[in-house]
Amino acid sequence: MALELAFKISGGDFSNAGKASSRIKKVLKQLNIDAKSIKKIVVAIYEAEVNVAAHAWKGEVKATVGEENILVVVSDCGPGIENISLAMKPGFSTASKEVREMGFGAGMGLSNIKKNTDELNIESRKGEGTTLTFRCYY
Amino acid sequence: MDRNTKYHALKVDTEKCFGCTHCMKSCPTEAIRIVDGIAVIDAGRCVDCGNCLRACPVDAIYVVHDGLSQIESYKYRVVLFPSVFIGQFAEVYSEGQIYEALLKLGFTHIFEVEQPVEWLMESIKESRDEVTDGPLISSFCPAIVRLIQCKYPSLVNNISHRKAPHDLAAHFAIQQLKAQGASETEIGIFYITPCSAKMAAVKQPVAEKKSIVTGIINMKDLYNRIMKLIPKHEHIDTTEFRKYLSKEGILWCLPRGETSWYRKKTMAIDGIHNVVKFLERLENNDVPQFDFLELKSCNQGCAGGILLTGNRFLTVERLQKRAARYPRANQITTAEWNKEDVKEKLISEKIEPRPVFVLDENRVRALDKIQKMNKILCQLPGIDCGGCGAPNCHALAEDIILGKARMSSCVFLQKKYVKEQKIKPEKAYQNLEKIWGEKRFDADCNKKGGRNEGF
Ligand SMILES: Nc1ncnc2c1ncn2[C@@H]1O[C@H](COP(=O)(O)OP(=O)(O)OP(=O)(O)O)[C@@H](O)[C@H]1O
Ligand code: SF4
Ligand code: SF4
Ligand SMILES: [Mg+2]
């Protein structure tokens, strides 16, 4: 038995990026998941949400909250990531000046997601979009 | 006291409470429900912030306290109060006059709690190294400590393992009195509290086994007594009692009172609803790096404490003027006293998380409950009116799956069920009386509430 949650994100909408992670956080607390795991999950989802807002046009977060783990799929329509292994490098960023001025764009998002998840898969097509799939065990 | 039952200083006067939704709507942890026409506070969820007391239109929520009667049994009768106490008096009354009134009341020694505050400042700075990840969070406001314990368990380890100014002053007072030849049993320490949160924390310290204080006195109560006794002029010199008081000490309980001396990268937030918003983001790592966070439950810090009299902005104003007349903490000599001994006592034990929003200890059952709750939410109208006796539709859904309420508690669904002939009108009416009390809906021109509100 698992619980499905879905959220939409629009590109450029930083004020609403964070809705999915906050809502999922609430559910995880109700499930009595330990605080450390919650923190890792929430940070990973939040970074992925912000990436959609910062780099893509629109996207969605789908979470499957299970008994042992959570599976999160963040997919977007956007420019895609050309070189995934380069993008994963801490510090690498193509963020625009505007995005940097808002306090994002340190190039730490993807590596943070990697650090906080147990399984991570990134698929991307140039000019079409990106799909991040990750799983965390509690 | 049993560590598992949480002590609370706030009580509902069932004679005065007439069952409205004001307190229920203002509670930051959704701890209040209306049952049988009376507000009922869930002890597990309440963090003693006092918002409900502020919101009550008929003063039905009150703070229990020990009173002054027991002070007579001690030879050394020490009164401890936060310096915010002075701030609420009109400026025509000098601190000396206020101190004299306290002596008249029967106290033999007077200590504002924030002295010698440099010891505590040092100790808090030292506690920074004990936090491995993220900012150090001040442990000053007990409502915030409890909030973090129950709502933000992942941040519990960020709370400074240091006690509050009243512990500092209590240990310092004991050291001084012992030097004068007093034995510990002869010393009675009475703490004047600005709020229900401090009262609960002193009665049942979050991370301690036993409280250092002998008795707790409600600040509002004391204010009224002082106003009766206050002399027209100063007759004696009481400055000796304020020898170790500093600027930083006087400003401690106000917004930025702690961040201003901590320096580095800090942030001060007052108002529990503001704190909640910030902590949500902090948990997401969605804030810049901070070294230290000062979080206070009341607007304008303790100047907005529920047991203060007068306007919080005027209180802040007087305290700021007063602070300008005092030396900095590092200009005060305390060399004759044993700092290390007190500092050692300022270290508190580990603070444990107390998550209260868990739906079921068993994860499979909890998942099942969330799914049911989502289905229930599809049925509820989302008006968040409070007519069901819960603060909003979501809270009612939670109550329903926990077996504390029913679908028909919703006043709108009830109408629908009557229309669909699923329940009888009489039964529907009874349901409402169960929540709001019998005869609650009879016409009554002397009814409390609903009248002197709004503009
Ligand atoms: N959803 C996405 N669509 C297109 N490009 C992306 C997406 N996510 C990441 N990228 C690319 O990968 C780079 C690195 O992403 P990462 O999240 O690590 O850093 P950032 O978003 O630039 O900065 P930060 O996350 O620290 O605010 C981005 O600058 C961007 O070029
Ligand atoms: S004191 Fe605060 S937390 Fe407790 S019931 Fe009142 S409003 Fe809620
Ligand atoms: S801010 Fe001060 S008065 Fe208000 S709850 Fe916290 S300690 Fe009490
Ligand atoms: Mg990013």
XYZ file of C-alpha atoms and ligand atoms in Angstrom:
641
model
C 0.000 0.000 0.000
C 1.410 3.337 -0.934
C 0.304 6.907 -0.955
C 0.506 8.939 -4.155
C 1.045 12.680 -4.064
C 1.399 14.994 -7.057
C 2.287 18.677 -7.438
C 2.777 21.038 -10.362
C 5.612 23.548 -10.657
C 5.920 26.395 -13.134
C 9.205 27.711 -14.442
C 10.327 30.940 -12.806
C 7.930 30.544 -9.875
C 10.382 30.419 -6.997
C 7.865 31.445 -4.396
C 5.920 28.240 -4.946
C 8.888 25.927 -5.339
C 8.929 24.299 -1.931
C 5.214 23.493 -1.776
C 5.766 19.847 -2.663
C 8.598 19.338 -0.198
C 6.639 21.021 2.604
C 3.527 18.966 1.978
C 5.458 15.713 1.730
C 7.335 16.636 4.886
C 4.056 16.922 6.764
C 2.988 13.466 5.601
C 6.328 11.915 6.577
C 6.003 13.410 10.057
C 2.534 11.910 10.402
C 4.048 8.549 9.471
C 6.606 8.769 12.271
C 9.590 8.593 9.919
C 12.756 9.543 11.800
C 13.828 13.167 11.615
C 17.137 12.465 9.850
C 15.534 10.614 6.945
C 12.852 13.276 6.622
C 15.481 15.949 6.369
C 17.355 14.148 3.587
C 14.185 13.503 1.608
C 12.908 17.039 1.981
C 16.211 18.589 0.940
C 16.371 16.377 -2.168
C 12.817 17.211 -3.238
C 13.291 20.895 -2.563
C 16.451 21.080 -4.689
C 14.685 19.277 -7.526
C 11.715 21.651 -7.306
C 13.978 24.672 -7.430
C 15.791 23.265 -10.463
C 12.509 23.108 -12.343
C 11.704 26.697 -11.339
C 15.213 27.889 -12.194
C 16.042 25.995 -15.354
C 12.869 24.591 -16.940
C 9.475 25.820 -18.201
C 7.114 23.666 -16.247
C 7.127 20.378 -14.445
C 5.669 18.151 -11.794
C 6.616 16.226 -8.699
C 5.127 12.800 -8.118
C 5.835 11.034 -4.865
C 4.963 7.487 -3.918
C 5.176 7.174 -0.172
C 5.592 3.532 0.729
C 6.131 1.564 3.902
C 9.895 1.288 3.536
C 10.827 4.040 1.143
C 9.696 6.992 -0.879
C 9.990 7.161 -4.656
C 10.050 10.622 -6.190
C 9.814 11.482 -9.870
C 10.416 15.101 -10.860
C 9.845 15.627 -14.559
C 9.893 18.824 -16.552
C 9.522 20.303 -19.985
C 12.599 22.392 -20.483
C 15.962 22.785 -22.157
C 17.284 19.514 -20.745
C 20.757 18.898 -19.364
C 23.429 18.486 -22.032
C 26.145 16.897 -19.999
C 24.719 15.173 -16.943
C 28.008 14.187 -15.319
C 29.244 17.756 -15.649
C 25.982 19.107 -14.191
C 26.369 16.752 -11.224
C 29.729 18.299 -10.289
C 29.490 20.457 -7.184
C 29.851 24.075 -8.195
C 28.843 23.666 -11.834
C 26.003 25.980 -12.754
C 24.559 27.679 -15.783
C 22.128 29.708 -13.680
C 21.302 33.149 -15.047
C 22.274 36.355 -13.299
C 18.655 36.825 -12.109
C 18.574 33.354 -10.573
C 21.888 33.964 -8.825
C 20.635 37.242 -7.449
C 17.784 35.337 -5.841
C 20.306 33.300 -3.911
C 20.274 30.178 -6.105
C 22.808 28.982 -8.625
C 25.682 27.811 -6.443
C 25.757 24.629 -8.474
C 25.124 22.471 -5.426
C 21.583 21.219 -6.154
C 22.204 18.035 -8.074
C 25.138 16.961 -5.937
C 22.997 17.601 -2.873
C 20.265 15.406 -4.315
C 22.821 12.684 -4.985
C 24.158 12.959 -1.442
C 20.728 12.715 0.161
C 19.178 9.873 -1.831
C 19.782 6.124 -2.041
C 19.042 5.682 -5.753
C 19.168 8.433 -8.345
C 18.547 8.311 -12.064
C 18.582 11.301 -14.397
C 17.268 11.204 -17.937
C 17.324 14.200 -20.173
C 16.698 15.125 -23.800
C 18.029 18.349 -25.140
C 15.236 20.800 -25.883
C 12.564 18.526 -24.412
C 13.087 18.072 -20.737
C 14.538 16.261 -17.789
C 13.290 13.529 -15.485
C 14.853 12.892 -12.097
C 13.887 9.697 -10.349
C 15.103 9.031 -6.856
C 14.365 6.773 -3.949
C 15.135 7.125 -0.266
C 14.830 4.383 2.334
C 13.677 5.543 5.759
C 6.453 15.415 38.466
C 5.986 12.569 36.005
C 8.181 13.304 32.979
C 5.598 11.892 30.622
C 2.770 14.220 31.507
C 3.470 17.706 30.328
C 2.856 20.429 32.843
C 0.867 23.389 31.584
C 0.306 26.700 33.260
C -2.792 27.586 31.243
C -6.216 26.467 32.307
C -9.695 27.053 30.959
C -12.235 28.475 33.390
C -15.273 26.385 32.485
C -17.595 28.901 34.136
C -16.382 31.756 31.979
C -15.725 29.905 28.721
C -18.832 30.059 26.556
C -17.419 28.205 23.555
C -16.463 30.475 20.707
C -13.743 29.842 18.142
C -11.252 32.581 18.984
C -8.681 30.592 20.949
C -9.032 27.568 18.711
C -8.238 29.627 15.633
C -5.193 31.324 17.150
C -3.369 28.241 18.378
C -0.197 27.564 16.378
C -0.289 23.815 17.017
C -4.037 23.263 16.567
C -4.219 22.054 20.156
C -7.736 23.309 20.922
C -11.142 21.758 20.241
C -14.590 22.768 21.447
C -16.334 19.959 23.293
C -19.682 20.363 24.991
C -19.469 24.129 24.666
C -16.036 24.457 26.300
C -12.532 24.897 24.901
C -10.404 21.830 25.604
C -6.612 22.019 25.298
C -4.674 18.945 24.177
C -1.800 18.726 26.640
C 0.491 16.923 24.210
C 0.243 19.602 21.586
C 0.115 22.766 23.681
C 3.422 24.642 23.761
C 2.257 27.232 26.337
C 2.638 30.159 23.969
C -0.394 31.934 25.430
C -1.946 32.888 22.080
C -5.243 31.412 23.216
C -5.284 33.579 26.324
C -4.662 36.655 24.197
C -7.466 35.725 21.826
C -10.129 34.973 24.446
C -12.799 37.708 24.480
C -14.057 36.836 27.988
C -10.814 36.088 29.912
C -11.749 32.448 30.336
C -8.153 31.268 29.988
C -5.979 31.926 32.997
C -2.521 31.186 34.321
C -2.147 29.255 37.555
C 0.550 30.413 39.970
C 1.881 29.867 43.466
C 1.106 33.203 45.083
C 3.069 34.976 47.765
C 1.886 33.135 50.853
C 4.783 30.690 51.079
C 7.542 33.300 51.109
C 7.234 33.741 54.875
C 8.735 30.320 55.532
C 12.199 31.426 54.393
C 14.772 33.573 56.088
C 16.277 34.726 52.809
C 13.448 35.634 50.467
C 14.831 36.201 47.016
C 12.722 37.636 44.237
C 13.950 36.977 40.709
C 12.406 38.840 37.846
C 13.286 39.471 34.212
C 14.155 43.121 33.654
C 11.202 43.447 31.314
C 9.201 43.778 34.548
C 10.599 47.281 35.076
C 9.698 48.270 31.527
C 5.952 48.087 32.088
C 5.841 50.812 34.762
C 5.265 54.401 33.726
C 8.495 56.370 33.725
C 7.436 58.473 36.706
C 8.303 55.481 38.848
C 12.042 55.035 39.244
C 13.602 51.585 39.487
C 14.492 52.477 43.061
C 10.836 53.047 43.946
C 9.859 49.739 42.362
C 12.628 47.944 44.276
C 11.456 49.526 47.520
C 7.951 48.270 46.943
C 9.356 44.755 46.485
C 11.122 45.019 49.837
C 7.871 46.207 51.405
C 6.190 43.100 50.041
C 8.529 41.030 52.199
C 11.414 40.116 49.954
C 14.899 40.444 51.413
C 16.934 40.182 48.217
C 16.123 41.398 44.736
C 17.690 40.057 41.563
C 16.898 40.934 38.014
C 17.622 37.642 36.331
C 19.971 38.875 33.637
C 23.030 39.176 35.826
C 25.877 38.640 35.543
C 24.785 38.027 32.009
C 28.272 37.887 30.563
C 28.674 34.429 32.078
C 25.662 33.187 30.170
C 26.775 34.931 26.982
C 30.115 33.178 27.209
C 28.473 29.860 27.897
C 26.033 30.144 24.978
C 28.873 31.005 22.615
C 30.720 27.930 23.851
C 27.695 25.777 23.110
C 28.029 26.620 19.394
C 30.621 23.899 19.001
C 28.185 21.291 20.267
C 25.995 21.736 17.194
C 27.381 19.845 14.231
C 24.994 20.831 11.477
C 23.166 24.124 10.929
C 22.622 27.095 13.239
C 22.673 27.216 17.003
C 19.142 28.002 18.195
C 18.605 29.949 21.403
C 16.936 28.021 24.217
C 15.647 31.230 25.796
C 11.948 31.061 24.927
C 10.402 27.856 26.287
C 7.417 28.069 23.932
C 9.818 27.866 21.008
C 11.741 24.982 22.570
C 8.497 23.056 22.985
C 7.393 23.987 19.476
C 10.608 22.568 18.037
C 10.292 19.427 20.158
C 6.821 18.650 18.882
C 6.780 20.082 15.376
C 10.395 20.236 14.176
C 12.089 17.196 15.732
C 14.912 17.362 13.179
C 16.000 20.696 14.690
C 16.065 19.608 18.319
C 19.824 19.073 18.236
C 20.344 22.669 17.178
C 18.915 24.058 20.408
C 21.615 25.381 22.716
C 22.199 23.161 25.750
C 22.210 26.145 28.019
C 19.731 27.247 30.614
C 17.877 30.527 30.795
C 18.738 33.778 32.631
C 16.626 32.820 35.656
C 18.860 29.806 36.253
C 21.890 32.040 36.011
C 20.491 34.466 38.563
C 19.278 31.709 40.874
C 22.698 30.069 41.058
C 24.419 33.419 41.409
C 22.053 34.446 44.192
C 22.650 31.198 46.041
C 26.404 31.664 45.757
C 26.178 35.194 47.137
C 23.853 34.294 49.990
C 25.958 31.308 50.998
C 28.955 33.640 51.168
C 26.919 35.683 53.647
C 26.441 32.564 55.737
C 23.031 31.376 54.568
C 22.314 27.678 54.328
C 20.468 26.408 51.258
C 17.343 25.458 53.210
C 16.966 29.020 54.465
C 16.813 30.392 50.938
C 13.501 30.704 49.105
C 13.723 31.745 45.475
C 10.622 33.217 43.879
C 10.476 33.785 40.165
C 8.206 36.388 38.614
C 7.075 35.058 35.275
C 6.128 37.120 32.207
C 4.288 34.248 30.545
C 2.802 30.783 30.755
C 5.739 29.331 28.824
C 8.337 30.363 31.408
C 6.002 29.213 34.132
C 5.707 25.743 32.616
C 9.439 25.612 31.931
C 10.327 26.558 35.492
C 7.845 24.067 36.939
C 8.920 21.320 34.593
C 12.257 22.170 32.969
C 12.537 20.608 29.519
C 15.898 18.995 30.116
C 16.263 19.004 33.910
C 15.025 16.791 36.679
C 14.271 19.457 39.192
C 13.540 23.147 39.147
C 15.823 25.558 40.965
C 12.974 27.868 41.918
C 10.891 27.585 45.096
C 7.787 29.332 43.829
C 6.437 31.141 40.799
C 4.516 34.374 40.845
C 2.380 35.784 38.078
C 3.826 39.078 36.849
C 0.443 40.680 36.383
C -0.478 39.842 39.946
C 2.761 41.284 41.270
C 2.390 44.428 39.175
C -0.935 45.168 40.804
C 0.499 44.634 44.288
C 3.473 46.866 43.557
C 1.245 49.649 42.289
C -0.503 49.634 45.677
C 2.740 49.742 47.669
C 4.944 51.942 45.564
C 6.364 54.853 47.612
C 6.133 58.443 46.367
C 9.873 58.953 46.820
C 12.941 56.799 47.200
C 13.977 56.381 50.834
C 16.712 53.822 50.608
C 19.497 53.105 48.210
C 18.812 49.872 46.352
C 21.474 50.247 43.655
C 23.585 47.517 45.267
C 21.047 44.965 43.999
C 21.658 46.142 40.440
C 25.401 46.036 40.641
C 25.814 43.341 38.000
C 23.133 44.504 35.618
C 24.229 45.484 32.113
C 22.910 46.858 28.838
C 22.893 43.409 27.296
C 21.043 42.027 30.296
C 18.277 44.613 30.133
C 17.744 44.127 26.408
C 18.076 40.318 26.465
C 14.384 39.482 26.281
C 13.572 41.957 23.498
C 13.902 41.232 19.774
C 17.632 41.203 18.824
C 18.498 41.122 22.519
C 20.555 37.983 21.996
C 21.731 38.348 18.410
C 23.158 41.805 19.131
C 25.908 40.428 21.365
C 26.318 37.104 19.588
C 27.404 38.962 16.465
C 28.505 36.814 13.468
C 25.714 35.766 11.116
C 22.519 35.810 13.110
C 18.794 36.276 12.765
C 16.153 37.299 15.295
C 12.483 36.455 14.837
C 9.613 37.350 17.148
C 6.037 36.080 16.987
C 5.386 32.329 16.999
C 3.591 32.311 13.642
C 6.616 34.028 12.075
C 8.869 31.492 13.739
C 6.799 28.621 12.320
C 7.189 29.971 8.783
C 10.905 30.340 9.237
C 11.436 26.892 10.754
C 9.549 25.288 7.872
C 12.091 26.810 5.500
C 15.031 26.025 7.722
C 14.001 22.369 7.633
C 14.074 22.484 3.822
C 17.576 24.004 3.942
C 15.937 26.903 2.144
C 17.635 29.683 4.131
C 21.204 30.961 4.077
C 23.701 29.671 6.643
C 23.313 31.196 10.075
C 25.480 30.858 13.144
C 22.804 31.701 15.650
C 19.022 32.091 15.703
C 17.077 33.975 18.345
C 13.424 32.908 18.230
C 10.837 34.420 20.541
C 7.219 33.393 20.712
C 5.734 36.799 21.530
C 5.658 39.833 19.296
C 8.260 42.274 20.658
C 9.730 39.410 22.685
C 8.902 39.271 26.373
C 7.599 42.846 26.235
C 4.619 41.144 24.601
C 4.414 38.407 27.262
C 0.855 37.552 28.262
C 1.355 38.486 31.904
C 2.653 41.965 31.254
C 0.560 45.029 31.856
C 0.583 47.931 29.472
C 1.571 48.419 25.899
C 4.434 46.320 24.574
C 5.891 49.135 22.492
C 6.020 51.477 25.466
C 7.702 48.722 27.444
C 10.365 48.335 24.761
C 10.866 52.100 24.716
C 11.437 52.307 28.455
C 13.818 49.364 28.448
C 15.878 50.860 25.660
C 16.227 54.143 27.515
C 17.087 52.285 30.664
C 19.715 50.156 28.934
C 21.432 53.295 27.671
C 22.212 54.208 31.293
C 23.885 50.910 32.125
C 27.421 49.678 31.387
C 28.236 46.938 28.914
C 28.416 43.397 30.275
C 32.178 43.215 29.802
C 32.676 46.354 31.900
C 31.222 44.712 34.977
C 33.625 43.125 37.433
C 32.627 39.777 38.842
C 36.129 38.655 39.736
C 35.211 38.129 43.405
C 32.713 35.397 42.482
C 33.125 31.841 41.293
C 32.167 31.998 37.635
C 33.127 28.449 36.746
C 30.875 27.029 39.419
C 27.828 28.837 38.027
C 28.763 28.195 34.412
C 28.911 24.504 35.069
C 25.352 24.623 36.363
C 24.135 26.424 33.260
C 24.687 23.409 31.046
C 21.437 21.566 30.463
C 20.789 17.983 29.523
C 19.864 16.763 26.080
C 16.532 17.963 24.726
C 14.450 15.125 23.338
C 12.070 15.378 20.391
C 8.399 14.907 21.248
C 6.650 14.464 17.930
C 2.901 14.834 18.424
C 1.684 14.790 14.855
C 2.264 11.087 14.318
C -0.979 9.415 13.245
C -0.004 5.904 14.287
C 3.142 4.304 15.662
C 2.676 1.553 13.099
C 3.656 2.853 9.678
C 1.278 0.644 7.689
C -1.649 1.801 9.768
C -0.471 5.400 9.592
C -0.341 5.208 5.795
C -3.820 3.787 5.782
C -5.014 6.636 7.973
C -3.536 9.272 5.683
C -5.307 7.720 2.745
C -8.588 7.703 4.616
C -7.974 11.268 5.676
C -7.488 12.333 2.073
C -10.801 10.712 1.167
C -12.517 12.492 4.038
C -11.050 15.781 2.880
C -12.720 15.261 -0.501
C -16.047 15.275 1.314
C -15.472 18.251 3.610
C -16.302 21.681 2.143
C -12.981 23.413 2.891
C -14.653 26.428 4.470
C -12.549 26.151 7.649
C -15.369 27.703 9.671
C -14.729 25.981 12.973
C -18.416 25.084 13.355
C -17.439 21.458 13.934
C -15.405 22.396 17.006
C -12.090 21.874 15.186
C -9.992 24.763 13.861
C -10.309 23.830 10.170
C -11.483 21.062 7.842
C -8.079 19.394 7.816
C -8.010 19.213 11.602
C -11.500 17.717 11.596
C -10.415 15.075 9.072
C -7.553 14.196 11.405
C -9.919 13.996 14.368
C -12.262 11.742 12.401
C -9.600 9.162 11.550
C -8.365 9.274 15.128
C -11.907 8.478 16.229
C -12.442 11.798 17.999
C -15.129 13.176 15.669
C -17.493 12.096 12.923
C -18.315 13.197 9.399
C -21.596 14.513 10.738
C -19.690 16.890 13.031
C -19.365 19.105 9.948
C -22.282 21.515 10.023
C -22.542 21.609 6.233
C -22.344 17.871 5.634
C -24.979 17.516 8.302
C -27.348 19.716 6.276
C -26.609 17.602 3.245
C -27.247 14.384 5.151
C -30.578 15.768 6.365
C -31.536 16.701 2.828
C -30.584 13.233 1.638
C -32.620 11.900 4.578
C -29.580 10.062 5.928
C -30.067 11.543 9.372
C -33.068 13.000 11.134
C -33.180 16.746 11.832
C -33.409 16.094 15.600
C -30.278 13.982 15.500
C -28.459 16.649 13.500
C -29.427 19.243 16.077
C -28.216 17.012 18.902
C -24.883 16.675 17.149
C -24.469 20.433 17.248
C -25.398 20.580 20.924
C -22.772 17.952 21.641
C -20.140 20.304 20.294
C -21.476 23.661 21.399
C -23.325 22.698 24.555
C -26.986 22.257 25.389
C -29.249 25.261 24.861
C -26.329 27.079 23.234
C -28.578 28.171 20.392
C -31.435 29.552 22.490
C -32.021 33.262 22.121
C -30.238 35.125 24.913
C -29.788 38.897 24.913
C -27.081 38.653 27.582
C -25.057 36.186 25.635
C -21.321 36.696 25.801
C -19.323 37.332 22.682
C -20.305 38.174 19.137
C -20.831 41.777 20.124
C -17.849 43.770 21.292
C -15.592 42.507 18.563
C -14.412 43.882 15.255
C -13.887 47.580 14.908
N 15.700 20.542 -14.542
C 16.752 21.044 -15.215
N 16.619 21.463 -16.497
C 17.665 21.966 -17.167
N 18.900 22.106 -16.657
C 19.098 21.712 -15.391
C 18.043 21.175 -14.597
N 18.522 20.846 -13.393
C 19.833 21.187 -13.421
N 20.186 21.701 -14.608
C 21.537 22.138 -15.039
O 22.493 21.598 -14.170
C 23.220 22.629 -13.526
C 23.574 22.224 -12.113
O 22.384 22.083 -11.353
P 22.455 22.240 -9.783
O 21.103 22.074 -9.246
O 23.529 21.337 -9.280
O 22.962 23.715 -9.593
P 22.169 25.074 -9.822
O 20.723 24.804 -9.941
O 22.808 25.777 -10.947
O 22.484 25.853 -8.496
P 21.861 25.536 -7.035
O 21.091 24.271 -7.152
O 23.035 25.411 -6.131
O 21.002 26.697 -6.715
C 22.329 23.837 -13.614
O 23.035 25.040 -13.560
C 21.679 23.631 -14.976
O 22.546 24.003 -16.005
S -0.984 28.101 24.856
Fe -0.569 28.249 22.671
S -0.198 26.120 22.073
Fe -1.248 26.036 24.056
S -3.413 25.856 23.549
Fe -2.973 28.051 23.844
S -2.557 28.781 21.773
Fe -2.377 26.540 21.700
S 8.868 35.565 24.179
Fe 9.229 35.783 26.365
S 7.215 36.217 27.243
Fe 6.862 35.354 25.206
S 6.592 33.152 25.514
Fe 8.774 33.478 25.039
S 9.753 33.729 27.046
Fe 7.538 33.996 27.372
Mg 19.699 23.686 -8.449
